[in-house]
Amino acid sequence: LIADGRVFVSGLNDGLTIDPLAFGKADKVADGLSAGAVRGDDLILSGPRSTEFHHDVGTTPWPFQRVASIDFGCFAAGSMLPVNVIKGESSFSTVIWAATDKLGAYTGIMMLNGYSPVKISPNWVDRLVQAEIDPPSIRAYTRSHDGHVFYKISGTTFTAAYNTVTSAWHEEKSYGLTRSRIQTYAYFNAQHIIGDYSNGKLYESDSSIYDEDGDPLIL
């Protein structure tokens, strides 16, 4: 992703080779490009005031074609993530992010329904995001646990978690902090690996352990 709206793609199964002509541009609205995500065959490109959807149509060297756009942009690039949502016996892939309106003002945490954004954040979450003094520092991650998929977003002073199964939000805090220490997550080699923003350490998460690196859990 490049700030002027251009996006380049590498060769198939070849992340080191990039054709200089293999690029497209998010340019329906002249607001540049700040974040992107992939949902199925859709490449989602978001600027500060708009979002475009480009579908994989198999052309070369640029395989995508714009199919839709919306007047909602991205408030914080680190908040935009693909998420697998579970509702009852059905599930679907979507994208969740902290969104802006067409003027660039924060407008809520949105979840895509097709090509339409649906606001999922309550007022108390919106107040936390709007009060963030450093929006570029906002980060989110997703995690599955006991059949529930969570979207967790953190700023410098808060962490809010959305349960995609119940549609409920809750706050998370670590000992001595107003937010969770956890900022990143990956499932690797059958282990749940979490990253601590406060010291850069990586830990293995285990449900049988009831502390955070020696500090008591805040429940």
CSV table of C-alpha atoms in Angstrom, one decimal:
chain,number,residue,atom,x,y,z
A,1,LEU,CA,0.0,0.0,0.0
A,2,ILE,CA,1.2,3.5,-0.9
A,3,ALA,CA,-0.2,6.7,0.5
A,4,ASP,CA,-1.0,8.1,-2.9
A,5,GLY,CA,-3.6,5.3,-3.4
A,6,ARG,CA,-1.5,2.8,-5.4
A,7,VAL,CA,-1.4,-0.9,-4.5
A,8,PHE,CA,1.1,-3.4,-6.0
A,9,VAL,CA,0.8,-7.2,-6.1
A,10,SER,CA,3.6,-9.8,-6.2
A,11,GLY,CA,3.8,-12.8,-8.5
A,12,LEU,CA,1.7,-15.9,-7.7
A,13,ASN,CA,3.5,-17.7,-4.8
A,14,ASP,CA,6.4,-15.4,-5.3
A,15,GLY,CA,6.5,-12.6,-2.7
A,16,LEU,CA,9.9,-11.4,-4.0
A,17,THR,CA,8.9,-10.6,-7.6
A,18,ILE,CA,6.8,-7.5,-8.3
A,19,ASP,CA,6.0,-6.5,-11.9
A,20,PRO,CA,6.2,-2.6,-12.0
A,21,LEU,CA,3.0,-2.7,-14.0
A,22,ALA,CA,1.2,-4.9,-11.5
A,23,PHE,CA,-0.6,-2.1,-9.6
A,24,GLY,CA,-4.0,-0.6,-9.2
A,25,LYS,CA,-5.2,2.5,-7.5
A,26,ALA,CA,-7.9,3.5,-5.1
A,27,ASP,CA,-8.8,6.8,-6.7
A,28,LYS,CA,-12.6,7.3,-6.8
A,29,VAL,CA,-12.1,9.8,-3.9
A,30,ALA,CA,-8.9,11.7,-3.9
A,31,ASP,CA,-8.1,10.9,-0.2
A,32,GLY,CA,-5.1,8.6,-0.7
A,33,LEU,CA,-4.8,5.2,1.0
A,34,SER,CA,-4.2,4.3,4.6
A,35,ALA,CA,-5.3,0.7,5.2
A,36,GLY,CA,-6.3,-2.5,3.4
A,37,ALA,CA,-7.7,-5.9,4.0
A,38,VAL,CA,-8.6,-9.1,2.1
A,39,ARG,CA,-12.0,-10.8,2.3
A,40,GLY,CA,-12.4,-13.8,0.1
A,41,ASP,CA,-11.8,-12.5,-3.5
A,42,ASP,CA,-12.2,-8.9,-2.5
A,43,LEU,CA,-9.3,-6.5,-1.9
A,44,ILE,CA,-10.6,-3.7,0.5
A,45,LEU,CA,-8.8,-0.4,0.2
A,46,SER,CA,-9.5,2.4,2.7
A,47,GLY,CA,-8.5,6.0,2.8
A,48,PRO,CA,-9.3,8.7,5.5
A,49,ARG,CA,-12.7,9.4,3.9
A,50,SER,CA,-13.7,6.5,1.6
A,51,THR,CA,-13.3,2.7,1.1
A,52,GLU,CA,-13.2,0.8,-2.2
A,53,PHE,CA,-13.8,-2.8,-3.0
A,54,HIS,CA,-11.8,-4.5,-5.8
A,55,HIS,CA,-12.7,-8.0,-6.9
A,56,ASP,CA,-10.3,-10.5,-8.3
A,57,VAL,CA,-11.3,-11.0,-11.9
A,58,GLY,CA,-8.1,-12.9,-13.0
A,59,THR,CA,-6.6,-10.3,-15.3
A,60,THR,CA,-2.8,-9.6,-15.6
A,61,PRO,CA,-0.7,-8.0,-14.5
A,62,TRP,CA,-3.3,-6.4,-12.2
A,63,PRO,CA,-5.9,-8.9,-11.3
A,64,PHE,CA,-8.5,-6.7,-9.6
A,65,GLN,CA,-11.4,-4.5,-10.7
A,66,ARG,CA,-13.3,-2.0,-8.6
A,67,VAL,CA,-16.8,-3.2,-7.9
A,68,ALA,CA,-18.1,-0.8,-5.2
A,69,SER,CA,-17.2,2.1,-3.0
A,70,ILE,CA,-18.6,3.7,0.2
A,71,ASP,CA,-18.3,7.0,1.9
A,72,PHE,CA,-16.7,5.6,5.0
A,73,GLY,CA,-12.9,5.7,5.5
A,74,CYS,CA,-10.5,4.4,8.1
A,75,PHE,CA,-9.8,6.2,11.4
A,76,ALA,CA,-6.8,4.0,12.4
A,77,ALA,CA,-5.0,1.7,10.0
A,78,GLY,CA,-4.2,-0.7,12.8
A,79,SER,CA,-7.9,-1.3,13.5
A,80,MET,CA,-8.8,-2.8,10.2
A,81,LEU,CA,-8.9,-6.6,10.3
A,82,PRO,CA,-10.6,-9.6,8.6
A,83,VAL,CA,-12.7,-11.5,11.1
A,84,ASN,CA,-14.6,-14.8,11.0
A,85,VAL,CA,-18.0,-14.2,12.5
A,86,ILE,CA,-20.0,-17.0,14.1
A,87,LYS,CA,-23.8,-16.5,14.5
A,88,GLY,CA,-25.7,-19.6,15.6
A,89,GLU,CA,-25.0,-22.4,13.2
A,90,SER,CA,-23.8,-20.1,10.4
A,91,SER,CA,-20.5,-18.3,9.9
A,92,PHE,CA,-19.1,-15.7,7.5
A,93,SER,CA,-16.0,-13.7,6.8
A,94,THR,CA,-16.0,-10.0,7.1
A,95,VAL,CA,-13.9,-6.9,8.1
A,96,ILE,CA,-14.1,-4.8,11.2
A,97,TRP,CA,-12.5,-1.4,11.6
A,98,ALA,CA,-12.7,2.0,13.3
A,99,ALA,CA,-14.4,4.1,10.6
A,100,THR,CA,-14.7,7.7,9.6
A,101,ASP,CA,-17.4,9.5,7.6
A,102,LYS,CA,-17.0,11.2,4.3
A,103,LEU,CA,-15.6,14.3,6.1
A,104,GLY,CA,-13.0,12.3,7.9
A,105,ALA,CA,-14.6,12.3,11.4
A,106,TYR,CA,-14.7,9.2,13.5
A,107,THR,CA,-18.1,7.6,13.2
A,108,GLY,CA,-17.9,4.2,15.0
A,109,ILE,CA,-16.6,0.6,14.8
A,110,MET,CA,-18.0,-0.8,11.6
A,111,MET,CA,-18.5,-4.4,10.4
A,112,LEU,CA,-19.1,-5.1,6.8
A,113,ASN,CA,-22.3,-6.8,5.6
A,114,GLY,CA,-21.6,-7.4,2.0
A,115,TYR,CA,-20.4,-4.0,0.8
A,116,SER,CA,-22.4,-2.1,3.5
A,117,PRO,CA,-20.9,-1.1,6.9
A,118,VAL,CA,-22.9,-1.8,10.0
A,119,LYS,CA,-22.1,0.1,13.2
A,120,ILE,CA,-21.4,-2.4,16.1
A,121,SER,CA,-19.9,-0.1,18.7
A,122,PRO,CA,-21.9,1.3,21.7
A,123,ASN,CA,-21.5,4.9,22.9
A,124,TRP,CA,-18.9,4.0,25.6
A,125,VAL,CA,-16.6,2.4,23.1
A,126,ASP,CA,-17.0,5.4,20.7
A,127,ARG,CA,-16.0,7.7,23.5
A,128,LEU,CA,-12.8,5.7,24.2
A,129,VAL,CA,-11.8,5.7,20.6
A,130,GLN,CA,-12.6,9.4,20.1
A,131,ALA,CA,-10.6,10.4,23.2
A,132,GLU,CA,-7.5,8.6,21.8
A,133,ILE,CA,-4.7,11.2,21.6
A,134,ASP,CA,-2.7,9.2,19.2
A,135,PRO,CA,-5.0,7.4,16.6
A,136,PRO,CA,-2.1,5.9,14.6
A,137,SER,CA,-1.2,3.9,17.8
A,138,ILE,CA,-4.6,2.1,17.8
A,139,ARG,CA,-4.2,-1.6,17.2
A,140,ALA,CA,-6.6,-4.5,17.0
A,141,TYR,CA,-6.3,-8.3,16.9
A,142,THR,CA,-8.7,-11.2,16.6
A,143,ARG,CA,-8.8,-14.4,18.6
A,144,SER,CA,-11.0,-17.5,18.9
A,145,HIS,CA,-11.7,-19.0,22.3
A,146,ASP,CA,-14.1,-21.8,23.4
A,147,GLY,CA,-16.2,-21.3,20.2
A,148,HIS,CA,-16.3,-17.5,20.4
A,149,VAL,CA,-14.4,-15.1,18.1
A,150,PHE,CA,-13.3,-11.8,19.5
A,151,TYR,CA,-12.2,-8.5,17.9
A,152,LYS,CA,-10.1,-6.6,20.4
A,153,ILE,CA,-9.1,-3.0,19.9
A,154,SER,CA,-6.6,-1.0,22.0
A,155,GLY,CA,-5.5,2.6,22.3
A,156,THR,CA,-3.0,4.1,24.6
A,157,THR,CA,-5.4,4.0,27.6
A,158,PHE,CA,-8.1,1.4,26.7
A,159,THR,CA,-8.9,-2.0,25.4
A,160,ALA,CA,-12.4,-3.0,24.3
A,161,ALA,CA,-13.4,-6.5,23.1
A,162,TYR,CA,-16.3,-7.4,20.8
A,163,ASN,CA,-17.7,-11.0,21.0
A,164,THR,CA,-18.9,-11.8,17.5
A,165,VAL,CA,-21.1,-14.6,18.8
A,166,THR,CA,-23.1,-12.6,21.4
A,167,SER,CA,-22.6,-9.1,19.9
A,168,ALA,CA,-21.5,-7.9,23.4
A,169,TRP,CA,-18.6,-5.6,24.3
A,170,HIS,CA,-16.5,-5.5,27.4
A,171,GLU,CA,-13.4,-3.7,28.7
A,172,GLU,CA,-10.1,-5.5,29.4
A,173,LYS,CA,-7.4,-4.3,31.7
A,174,SER,CA,-4.1,-5.6,33.0
A,175,TYR,CA,-2.7,-5.1,36.5
A,176,GLY,CA,-1.7,-1.5,37.1
A,177,LEU,CA,-2.9,-0.4,33.7
A,178,THR,CA,-6.1,1.1,32.1
A,179,ARG,CA,-5.7,-1.2,29.1
A,180,SER,CA,-4.6,-4.8,28.4
A,181,ARG,CA,-1.0,-5.5,28.0
A,182,ILE,CA,-1.8,-7.8,25.1
A,183,GLN,CA,-1.6,-6.1,21.7
A,184,THR,CA,-0.8,-8.8,19.2
A,185,TYR,CA,-1.8,-12.5,18.8
A,186,ALA,CA,-0.9,-15.4,16.6
A,187,TYR,CA,-1.7,-19.1,16.6
A,188,PHE,CA,1.5,-20.9,15.7
A,189,ASN,CA,2.7,-24.5,16.1
A,190,ALA,CA,-0.4,-25.3,18.2
A,191,GLN,CA,0.4,-22.5,20.6
A,192,HIS,CA,-1.4,-19.2,21.4
A,193,ILE,CA,1.3,-16.6,21.2
A,194,ILE,CA,0.6,-13.1,22.5
A,195,GLY,CA,2.7,-9.9,22.4
A,196,ASP,CA,3.1,-7.5,25.3
A,197,TYR,CA,3.0,-3.8,24.1
A,198,SER,CA,4.7,-2.6,27.3
A,199,ASN,CA,7.9,-4.6,27.0
A,200,GLY,CA,8.0,-6.3,23.6
A,201,LYS,CA,7.9,-9.8,25.1
A,202,LEU,CA,6.1,-12.8,23.6
A,203,TYR,CA,4.2,-15.2,25.8
A,204,GLU,CA,2.3,-18.4,25.3
A,205,SER,CA,-1.3,-18.1,26.5
A,206,ASP,CA,-2.6,-21.0,28.5
A,207,SER,CA,-6.0,-21.2,30.1
A,208,SER,CA,-4.5,-23.1,33.1
A,209,ILE,CA,-2.3,-20.2,34.0
A,210,TYR,CA,-3.9,-17.4,36.1
A,211,ASP,CA,-1.5,-14.5,35.8
A,212,GLU,CA,0.2,-12.3,33.3
A,213,ASP,CA,3.9,-12.7,33.5
A,214,GLY,CA,3.6,-12.9,37.3
A,215,ASP,CA,1.0,-10.1,37.7
A,216,PRO,CA,-2.5,-11.0,38.8
A,217,LEU,CA,-5.3,-11.2,36.3
A,218,ILE,CA,-7.9,-8.4,36.4
A,219,LEU,CA,-11.3,-10.0,35.9
